[in-house]
mmCIF file with all atom_site columns, C-alpha atoms in Angstrom:
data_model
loop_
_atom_site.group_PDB
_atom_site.id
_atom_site.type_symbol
_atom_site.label_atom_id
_atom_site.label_alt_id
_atom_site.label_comp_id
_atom_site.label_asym_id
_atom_site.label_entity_id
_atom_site.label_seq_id
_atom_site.pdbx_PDB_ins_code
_atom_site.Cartn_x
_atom_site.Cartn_y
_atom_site.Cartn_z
_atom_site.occupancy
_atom_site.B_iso_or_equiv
_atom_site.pdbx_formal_charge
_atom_site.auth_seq_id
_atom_site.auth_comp_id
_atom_site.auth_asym_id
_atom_site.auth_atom_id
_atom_site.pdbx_PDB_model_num
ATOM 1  C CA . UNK D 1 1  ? 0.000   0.000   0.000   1.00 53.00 ? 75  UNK D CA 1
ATOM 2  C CA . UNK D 1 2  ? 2.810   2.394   0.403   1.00 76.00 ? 76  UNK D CA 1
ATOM 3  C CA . UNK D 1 3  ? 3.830   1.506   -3.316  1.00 85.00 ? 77  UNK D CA 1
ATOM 4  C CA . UNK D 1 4  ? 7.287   -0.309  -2.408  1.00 89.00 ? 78  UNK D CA 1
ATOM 5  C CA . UNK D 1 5  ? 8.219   -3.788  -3.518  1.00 89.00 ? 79  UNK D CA 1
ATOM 6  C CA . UNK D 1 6  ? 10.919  -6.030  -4.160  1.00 93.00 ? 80  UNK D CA 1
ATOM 7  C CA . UNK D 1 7  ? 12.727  -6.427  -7.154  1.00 94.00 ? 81  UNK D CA 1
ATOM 8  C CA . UNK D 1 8  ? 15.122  -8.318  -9.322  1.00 96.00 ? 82  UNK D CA 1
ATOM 9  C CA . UNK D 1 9  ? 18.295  -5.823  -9.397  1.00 96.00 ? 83  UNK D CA 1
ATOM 10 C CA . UNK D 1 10 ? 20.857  -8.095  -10.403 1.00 97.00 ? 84  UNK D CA 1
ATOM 11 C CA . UNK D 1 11 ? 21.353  -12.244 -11.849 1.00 97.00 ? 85  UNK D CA 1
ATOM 12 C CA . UNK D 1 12 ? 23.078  -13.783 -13.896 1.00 97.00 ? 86  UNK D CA 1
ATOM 13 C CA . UNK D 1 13 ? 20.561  -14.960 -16.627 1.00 96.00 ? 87  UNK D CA 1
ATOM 14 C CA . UNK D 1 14 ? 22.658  -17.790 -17.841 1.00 97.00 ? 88  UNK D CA 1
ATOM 15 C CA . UNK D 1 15 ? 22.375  -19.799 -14.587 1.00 97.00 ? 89  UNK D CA 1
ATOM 16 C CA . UNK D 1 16 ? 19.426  -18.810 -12.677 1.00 96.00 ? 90  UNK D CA 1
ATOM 17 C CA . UNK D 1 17 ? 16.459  -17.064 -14.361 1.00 96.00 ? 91  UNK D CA 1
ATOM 18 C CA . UNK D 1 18 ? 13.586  -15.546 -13.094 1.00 96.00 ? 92  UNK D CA 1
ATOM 19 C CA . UNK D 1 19 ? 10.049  -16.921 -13.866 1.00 96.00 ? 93  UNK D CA 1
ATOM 20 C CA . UNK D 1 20 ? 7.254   -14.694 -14.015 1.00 94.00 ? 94  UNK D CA 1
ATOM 21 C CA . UNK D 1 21 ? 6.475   -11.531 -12.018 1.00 92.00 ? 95  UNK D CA 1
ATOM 22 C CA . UNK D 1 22 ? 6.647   -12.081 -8.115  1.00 91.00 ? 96  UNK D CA 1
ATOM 23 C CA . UNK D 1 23 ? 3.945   -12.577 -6.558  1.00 87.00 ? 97  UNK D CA 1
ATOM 24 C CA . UNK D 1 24 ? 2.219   -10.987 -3.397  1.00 82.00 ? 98  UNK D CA 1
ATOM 25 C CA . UNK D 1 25 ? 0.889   -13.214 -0.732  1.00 82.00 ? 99  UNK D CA 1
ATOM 26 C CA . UNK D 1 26 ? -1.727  -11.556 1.697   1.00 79.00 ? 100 UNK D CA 1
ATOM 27 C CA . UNK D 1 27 ? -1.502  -12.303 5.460   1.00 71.00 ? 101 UNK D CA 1
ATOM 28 C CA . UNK D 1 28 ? -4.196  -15.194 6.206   1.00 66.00 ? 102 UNK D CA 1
ATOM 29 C CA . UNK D 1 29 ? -7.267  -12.819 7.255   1.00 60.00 ? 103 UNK D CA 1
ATOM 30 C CA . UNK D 1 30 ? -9.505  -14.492 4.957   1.00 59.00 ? 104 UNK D CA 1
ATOM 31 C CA . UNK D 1 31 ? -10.297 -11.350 3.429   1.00 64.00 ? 105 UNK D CA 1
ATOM 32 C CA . UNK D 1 32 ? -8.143  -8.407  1.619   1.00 63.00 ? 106 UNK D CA 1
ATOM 33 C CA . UNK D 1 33 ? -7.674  -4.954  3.717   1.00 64.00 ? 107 UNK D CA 1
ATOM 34 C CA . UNK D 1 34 ? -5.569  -2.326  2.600   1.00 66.00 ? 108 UNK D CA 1
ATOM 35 C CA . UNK D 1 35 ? -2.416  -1.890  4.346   1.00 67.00 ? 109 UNK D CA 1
ATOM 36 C CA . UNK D 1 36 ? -2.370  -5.596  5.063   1.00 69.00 ? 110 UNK D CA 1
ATOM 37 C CA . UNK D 1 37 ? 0.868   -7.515  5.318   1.00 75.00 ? 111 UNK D CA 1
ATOM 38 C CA . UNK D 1 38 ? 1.812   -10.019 3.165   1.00 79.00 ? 112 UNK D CA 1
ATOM 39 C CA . UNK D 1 39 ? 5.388   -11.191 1.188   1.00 83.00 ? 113 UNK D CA 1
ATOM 40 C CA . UNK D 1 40 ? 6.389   -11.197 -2.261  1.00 88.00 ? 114 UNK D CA 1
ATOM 41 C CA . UNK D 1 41 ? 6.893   -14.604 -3.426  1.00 92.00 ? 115 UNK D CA 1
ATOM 42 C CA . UNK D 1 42 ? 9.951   -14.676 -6.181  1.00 95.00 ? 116 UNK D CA 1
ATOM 43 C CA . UNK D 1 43 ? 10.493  -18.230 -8.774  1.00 96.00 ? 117 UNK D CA 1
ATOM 44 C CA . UNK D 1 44 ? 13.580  -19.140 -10.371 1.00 96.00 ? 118 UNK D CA 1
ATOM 45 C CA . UNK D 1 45 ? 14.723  -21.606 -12.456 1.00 97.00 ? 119 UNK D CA 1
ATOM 46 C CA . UNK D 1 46 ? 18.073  -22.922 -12.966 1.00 97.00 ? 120 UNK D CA 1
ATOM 47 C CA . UNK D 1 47 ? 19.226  -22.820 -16.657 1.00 97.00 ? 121 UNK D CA 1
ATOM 48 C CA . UNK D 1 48 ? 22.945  -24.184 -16.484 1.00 97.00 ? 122 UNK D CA 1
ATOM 49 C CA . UNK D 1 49 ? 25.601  -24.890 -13.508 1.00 97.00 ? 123 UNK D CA 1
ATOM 50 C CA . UNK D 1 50 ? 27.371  -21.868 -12.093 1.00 97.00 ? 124 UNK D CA 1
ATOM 51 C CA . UNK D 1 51 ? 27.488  -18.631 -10.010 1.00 97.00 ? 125 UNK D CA 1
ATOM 52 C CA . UNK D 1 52 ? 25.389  -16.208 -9.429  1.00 97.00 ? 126 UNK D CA 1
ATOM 53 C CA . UNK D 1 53 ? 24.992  -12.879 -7.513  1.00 98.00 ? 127 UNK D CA 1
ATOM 54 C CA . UNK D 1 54 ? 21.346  -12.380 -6.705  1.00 97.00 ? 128 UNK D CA 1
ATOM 55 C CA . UNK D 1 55 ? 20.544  -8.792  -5.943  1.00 98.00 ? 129 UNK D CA 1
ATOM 56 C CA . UNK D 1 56 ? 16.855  -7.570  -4.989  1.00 97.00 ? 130 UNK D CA 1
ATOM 57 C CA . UNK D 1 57 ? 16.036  -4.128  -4.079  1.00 96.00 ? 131 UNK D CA 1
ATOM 58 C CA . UNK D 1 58 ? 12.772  -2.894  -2.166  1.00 95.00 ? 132 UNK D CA 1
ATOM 59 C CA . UNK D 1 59 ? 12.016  0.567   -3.652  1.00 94.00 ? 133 UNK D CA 1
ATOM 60 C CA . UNK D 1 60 ? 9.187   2.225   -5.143  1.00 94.00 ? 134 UNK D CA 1
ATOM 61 C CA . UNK D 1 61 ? 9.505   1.832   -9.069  1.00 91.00 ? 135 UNK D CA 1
ATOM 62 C CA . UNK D 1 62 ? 8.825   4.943   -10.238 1.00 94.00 ? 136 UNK D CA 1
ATOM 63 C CA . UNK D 1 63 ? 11.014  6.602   -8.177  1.00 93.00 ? 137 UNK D CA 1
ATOM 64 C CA . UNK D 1 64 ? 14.335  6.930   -10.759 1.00 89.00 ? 138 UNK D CA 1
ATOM 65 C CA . UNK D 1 65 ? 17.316  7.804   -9.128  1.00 92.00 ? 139 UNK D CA 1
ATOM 66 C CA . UNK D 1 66 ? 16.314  7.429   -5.489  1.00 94.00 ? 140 UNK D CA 1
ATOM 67 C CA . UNK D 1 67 ? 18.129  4.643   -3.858  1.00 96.00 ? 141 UNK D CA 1
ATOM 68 C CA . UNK D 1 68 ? 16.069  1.736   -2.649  1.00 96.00 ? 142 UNK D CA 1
ATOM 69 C CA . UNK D 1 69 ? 14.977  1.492   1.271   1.00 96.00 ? 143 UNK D CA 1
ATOM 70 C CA . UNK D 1 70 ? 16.797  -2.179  1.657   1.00 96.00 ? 144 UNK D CA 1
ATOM 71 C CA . UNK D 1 71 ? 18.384  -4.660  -0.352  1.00 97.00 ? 145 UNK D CA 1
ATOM 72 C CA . UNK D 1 72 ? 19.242  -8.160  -0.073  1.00 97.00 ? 146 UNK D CA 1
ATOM 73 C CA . UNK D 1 73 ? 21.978  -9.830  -1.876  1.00 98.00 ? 147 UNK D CA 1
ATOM 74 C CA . UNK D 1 74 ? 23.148  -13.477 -1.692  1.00 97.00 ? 148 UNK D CA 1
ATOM 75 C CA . UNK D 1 75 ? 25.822  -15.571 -3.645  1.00 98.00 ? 149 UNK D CA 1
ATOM 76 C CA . UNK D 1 76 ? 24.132  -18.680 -5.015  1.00 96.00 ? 150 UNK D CA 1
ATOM 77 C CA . UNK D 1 77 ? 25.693  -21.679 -6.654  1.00 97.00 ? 151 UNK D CA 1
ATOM 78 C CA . UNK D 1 78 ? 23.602  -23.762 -9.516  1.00 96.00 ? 152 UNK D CA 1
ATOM 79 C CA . UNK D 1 79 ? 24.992  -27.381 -9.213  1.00 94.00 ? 153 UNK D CA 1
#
């Protein structure tokens, strides 16, 4: 509701790959209210062995040039 989300800043293509748009996940109310809590849900898929840097971002996206709020980065291996 406050028009930030997560997303894909930085991956390798070539060995892990993104499928589809992330998806948001509503706390378990039973019912949708705005301002709820909930997660973005993000699916890859491996395409070849190798390493990867995977880099998401939480930011607004139509905010250019305004650096995101938090970011999460993680070294992944694709065996």
């Amino acid at each position: 509701t406050t028009g930030y989300s997560w997303e894909l800043a930085e991956c390798d293509e070539a060995v892990l790959k993104q499928e589809g748009e992330a998806e948001y996940l509503t706390a378990l109310t039973g019912r949708e209210l705005a301002g709820q809590g909930g997660a973005q849900v993000f699916h890859f898929a491996p395409q070849q062995a190798g390493e990867t840097h995977l880099k998401l971002v939480y930011r607004r996206p139509w905010e250019e040039n305004v650096a995101p709020i938090q970011t999460y980065e993680v070294d992944l291996t694709v065996e």
